[in-house]
Amino acid sequence: MSLLQLESLSSALAGRYAIEREIGRGGMATVYLADDLKHRRKVAIKVLRPELSAVLGRERFDREIQIVAGLNHPHILPLYDSGTAGQPGSGAGLLWFTMPYVRGESLRQKLSRERQLPIDQAIAIVRQVASALDHAHAHGLIHPDIKPENILLYEGEAMVSDFGIALGGGEAGKRGSGEEERLTGTGIMLGTPAYMSPEQAAGERTLDARTDVYSLACVLYELLAGEPPYTGVTAQAMIAKRFTDPIPRVRRLRATVPQAVDQAIMKALATTPADRFPSAAAFVEALTAPDSGQPRSPSVAVLPFRNLSADPENEFFADGITEDVIAQLSKIRSLKVISRTSVMQFKNREQSLREIGATLQVATLLEGSVRRAGDRVRIVAQLIDAEADQHLWAETYDRRLTDIFAIQTDVALQIASALEAELSPGERTRIRRKPTSDVRAYQLYLQGRYCYSRYTEESMRKGIEYFQQAIAIDPDYALAHTGVALAYAELAAGASGGLLKPDLAFQEGMEAVNKALALDGELGEAHSVMALLKFTHDFDWAGAEAEFKLALQLNPGAADIYDHYGWLCGAQERWDEALALGKRAQELDPLVHRVDVATTLLRAGRYHEALEAALRCVEFEPDFPRGRSTLGWAYLKSGMPEQGLAELERAAALAPDVTMYRAQLGQAYAMTGKTANAQEVLRQLEQLSQERYVSPYHMAYVYTGLGEADRAMDFLERAFEERAGYVHGIKGSFLFTTLHSHPRFQALLRKMNLV
């Protein structure tokens, strides 16, 4: 609203209301806090946008305000007053109405703080809103803009606001008077794209109660899942998905949602109104119906065990117990187990167990503590229903340190029993197997894993030292050999930031994994590392795939195995399989693998979906350089170069020692015509290569952007010889598409068994 219009409004309200300040702004109106001078109370004055006021006109506005003023319901915010400021239809006329000022918060504000609500609380809110809508529908009104912003919460009660822009329902809602056609012509749409029904978005002439049912289902979906059912970069993209995409299931994002609730939301989101519930009351009744669907798959997240030892240095021991219990449980195919990297983010948790369960999308949580003193250890473990906050099982173990593996086995089997998870004889045997007979070797292994998990070159090198010390004590410790292999595989793939020559790391990793498998051929972790080395170093795609499949048979709940298997499929441009594997990895490790899904969408050419996924990544973790880099390329590929460059610059600044981000920025500079900037990046990389190892794969990025194809191929061929960077992924890489027709590029693909 312009200053002139605000002055006109203030003048019209003089003597009745004194405007204090703006408290909200949306697509259709601006809201002000004001003093009701006559009744000495605070009110909210909602002023429709000038263009909306001009199109609606005073006659229609007064007609609908009279109907709305007659609504009397505890969950509908009442209307106090209405009027016009300026001359109606003159362009300066502003339509306004007043409502009580609610000192609580909107449902949007609550969601921005909590993201997902407990299931029973979400349904309770929707039940109250549905009651309000049914009352309005009985009076011939529908609310065309049900969304979290228009649901206010005060002292535990939900109240629906904004009935001042309601539409007549049923026969009264037929768009025959011309107002809606004029609205469309001016680009104004009554409703919000994320919550709008298909018929509303399509401009249908008749709307009824089922339009509000659809919007209410969108709201409930967001309360449970943390996002609306359909998202998009633009309003048009969101609306298009309603007509082209399958109706999404809320349980794919939150496994603890009852089947009955999931099915009711699906029905309420039907594209055709006739397939939905006829009323909001019928929708709520279906939400609370007995759950007659398939039983939910058991799921658990093992929260970091608290270290209660007197020596804080024993932190690694408590973390190790956590990881080993996760590893034992992930061997059970019928059980969904959240991986280490996601649960470790709740080590110093402030959230409630219910909130953690909702975030990790699991029904149960295992929490516990470890107290170690001399050669004795005391472990307390308890299994909790995350939604009901009820204990399902608890046990205290006070034993000698040499019994640590028996304790871990018992905890895993007790959890499986409590959750009624089916175990095969092979799974039970693998869970009972002791990894080593020497507790000293086990403690060194835990210290190695603790260092490795920090994912820096220095910490990985320290981790390798601990693993090797464990091997010196127990040469038959297969898991310690696997730890060495995995650390070297990560360093070879670029975890060192380009500081370590990959061919040496590959050699060390291969020797270690061969030793591990010779000692224990049923070690799923070792088969996964072997698969990774086979396709990144040997380009043995069939052999690697066989190893991945075997690894998943032995360890079906390991997120990293699915993630790395997805890399293989992406390298071969098997995009549907790559996405399915990436999404499974994200399901098992929901706070970590989301960026891999975004990257796969980008490589598959699904740029708008990649942009949405990348935006969610950086929203969750703003300072994650890989997330920023993926978002940058998604912007560039979607035709938004300024935003793309800004994100790539931020990625490079967040990880200044990682040459990959700097090189990709150089390529982007060249692609967007900033040749001088690209040349400067190239100069920096060449100078840096005199001081330390710089991957030739990264140099190839910049030369490709500059259009120097032969020079780019020189470096790609060097990368192939050194197995540098992510050279295994060049076939499916969007960064080298301009080289695809180059004879040397095709020859390189043949050497890599990719054609």
PDB file of N, CA and C in Angstrom, residues 90 103-104 111 116 142 154 284 290 342 346 498 558 562 566 634 688 703 716:
ATOM      1  N   SER A  90     -12.497   4.092  -7.947  1.00  0.00           N
ATOM      2  CA  SER A  90     -11.684   5.177  -8.489  1.00  0.00           C
ATOM      3  C   SER A  90     -10.220   4.829  -8.566  1.00  0.00           C
ATOM      4  N   ARG A 103      -3.839 -12.287  20.338  1.00  0.00           N
ATOM      5  CA  ARG A 103      -2.473 -12.137  20.826  1.00  0.00           C
ATOM      6  C   ARG A 103      -1.660 -13.427  20.750  1.00  0.00           C
ATOM      7  N   GLY A 104      -2.244 -14.469  20.224  1.00  0.00           N
ATOM      8  CA  GLY A 104      -1.507 -15.721  20.084  1.00  0.00           C
ATOM      9  C   GLY A 104      -0.587 -15.687  18.874  1.00  0.00           C
ATOM     10  N   LEU A 111       4.546 -23.416  12.790  1.00  0.00           N
ATOM     11  CA  LEU A 111       5.251 -24.331  11.883  1.00  0.00           C
ATOM     12  C   LEU A 111       6.683 -23.880  11.626  1.00  0.00           C
ATOM     13  N   GLN A 116       7.272 -29.758  12.066  1.00  0.00           N
ATOM     14  CA  GLN A 116       6.246 -30.794  12.092  1.00  0.00           C
ATOM     15  C   GLN A 116       5.583 -30.797  13.464  1.00  0.00           C
ATOM     16  N   ILE A 142     -17.991 -20.482   1.247  1.00  0.00           N
ATOM     17  CA  ILE A 142     -16.753 -21.251   1.279  1.00  0.00           C
ATOM     18  C   ILE A 142     -15.609 -20.267   1.524  1.00  0.00           C
ATOM     19  N   TYR A 154      -4.875 -19.546  19.798  1.00  0.00           N
ATOM     20  CA  TYR A 154      -4.943 -18.752  21.028  1.00  0.00           C
ATOM     21  C   TYR A 154      -5.444 -19.644  22.162  1.00  0.00           C
ATOM     22  N   VAL A 284     -12.654 -35.324   8.703  1.00  0.00           N
ATOM     23  CA  VAL A 284     -12.166 -35.520  10.064  1.00  0.00           C
ATOM     24  C   VAL A 284     -12.555 -36.896  10.591  1.00  0.00           C
ATOM     25  N   PRO A 290     -10.577 -46.253  12.765  1.00  0.00           N
ATOM     26  CA  PRO A 290      -9.577 -47.288  13.098  1.00  0.00           C
ATOM     27  C   PRO A 290      -8.665 -47.569  11.919  1.00  0.00           C
ATOM     28  N   SER A 342      22.854 -39.108  10.926  1.00  0.00           N
ATOM     29  CA  SER A 342      21.661 -38.341  11.293  1.00  0.00           C
ATOM     30  C   SER A 342      21.450 -38.310  12.801  1.00  0.00           C
ATOM     31  N   PHE A 346      21.851 -35.210  17.150  1.00  0.00           N
ATOM     32  CA  PHE A 346      21.052 -35.004  18.364  1.00  0.00           C
ATOM     33  C   PHE A 346      21.854 -35.361  19.611  1.00  0.00           C
ATOM     34  N   GLY A 498      41.679 -32.807  -2.239  1.00  0.00           N
ATOM     35  CA  GLY A 498      42.654 -32.775  -3.334  1.00  0.00           C
ATOM     36  C   GLY A 498      44.080 -32.761  -2.860  1.00  0.00           C
ATOM     37  N   ALA A 558      21.897 -50.257   5.735  1.00  0.00           N
ATOM     38  CA  ALA A 558      23.019 -49.311   5.716  1.00  0.00           C
ATOM     39  C   ALA A 558      22.796 -48.239   4.653  1.00  0.00           C
ATOM     40  N   TYR A 562      23.388 -47.887  -0.012  1.00  0.00           N
ATOM     41  CA  TYR A 562      22.411 -47.425  -1.008  1.00  0.00           C
ATOM     42  C   TYR A 562      22.931 -46.185  -1.730  1.00  0.00           C
ATOM     43  N   GLY A 566      23.880 -45.880  -5.643  1.00  0.00           N
ATOM     44  CA  GLY A 566      23.270 -44.847  -6.494  1.00  0.00           C
ATOM     45  C   GLY A 566      24.308 -44.119  -7.325  1.00  0.00           C
ATOM     46  N   ALA A 634      21.882 -25.724 -10.046  1.00  0.00           N
ATOM     47  CA  ALA A 634      20.452 -25.827 -10.336  1.00  0.00           C
ATOM     48  C   ALA A 634      19.905 -24.484 -10.827  1.00  0.00           C
ATOM     49  N   LEU A 688      48.638 -22.955  -7.297  1.00  0.00           N
ATOM     50  CA  LEU A 688      48.468 -23.862  -6.164  1.00  0.00           C
ATOM     51  C   LEU A 688      49.069 -25.235  -6.458  1.00  0.00           C
ATOM     52  N   TYR A 703      38.752 -25.424 -18.033  1.00  0.00           N
ATOM     53  CA  TYR A 703      39.043 -25.429 -19.466  1.00  0.00           C
ATOM     54  C   TYR A 703      37.788 -25.764 -20.282  1.00  0.00           C
ATOM     55  N   LEU A 716      41.394 -34.392 -18.456  1.00  0.00           N
ATOM     56  CA  LEU A 716      40.513 -35.530 -18.183  1.00  0.00           C
ATOM     57  C   LEU A 716      41.256 -36.852 -18.373  1.00  0.00           C
TER      58      LEU A 716
END
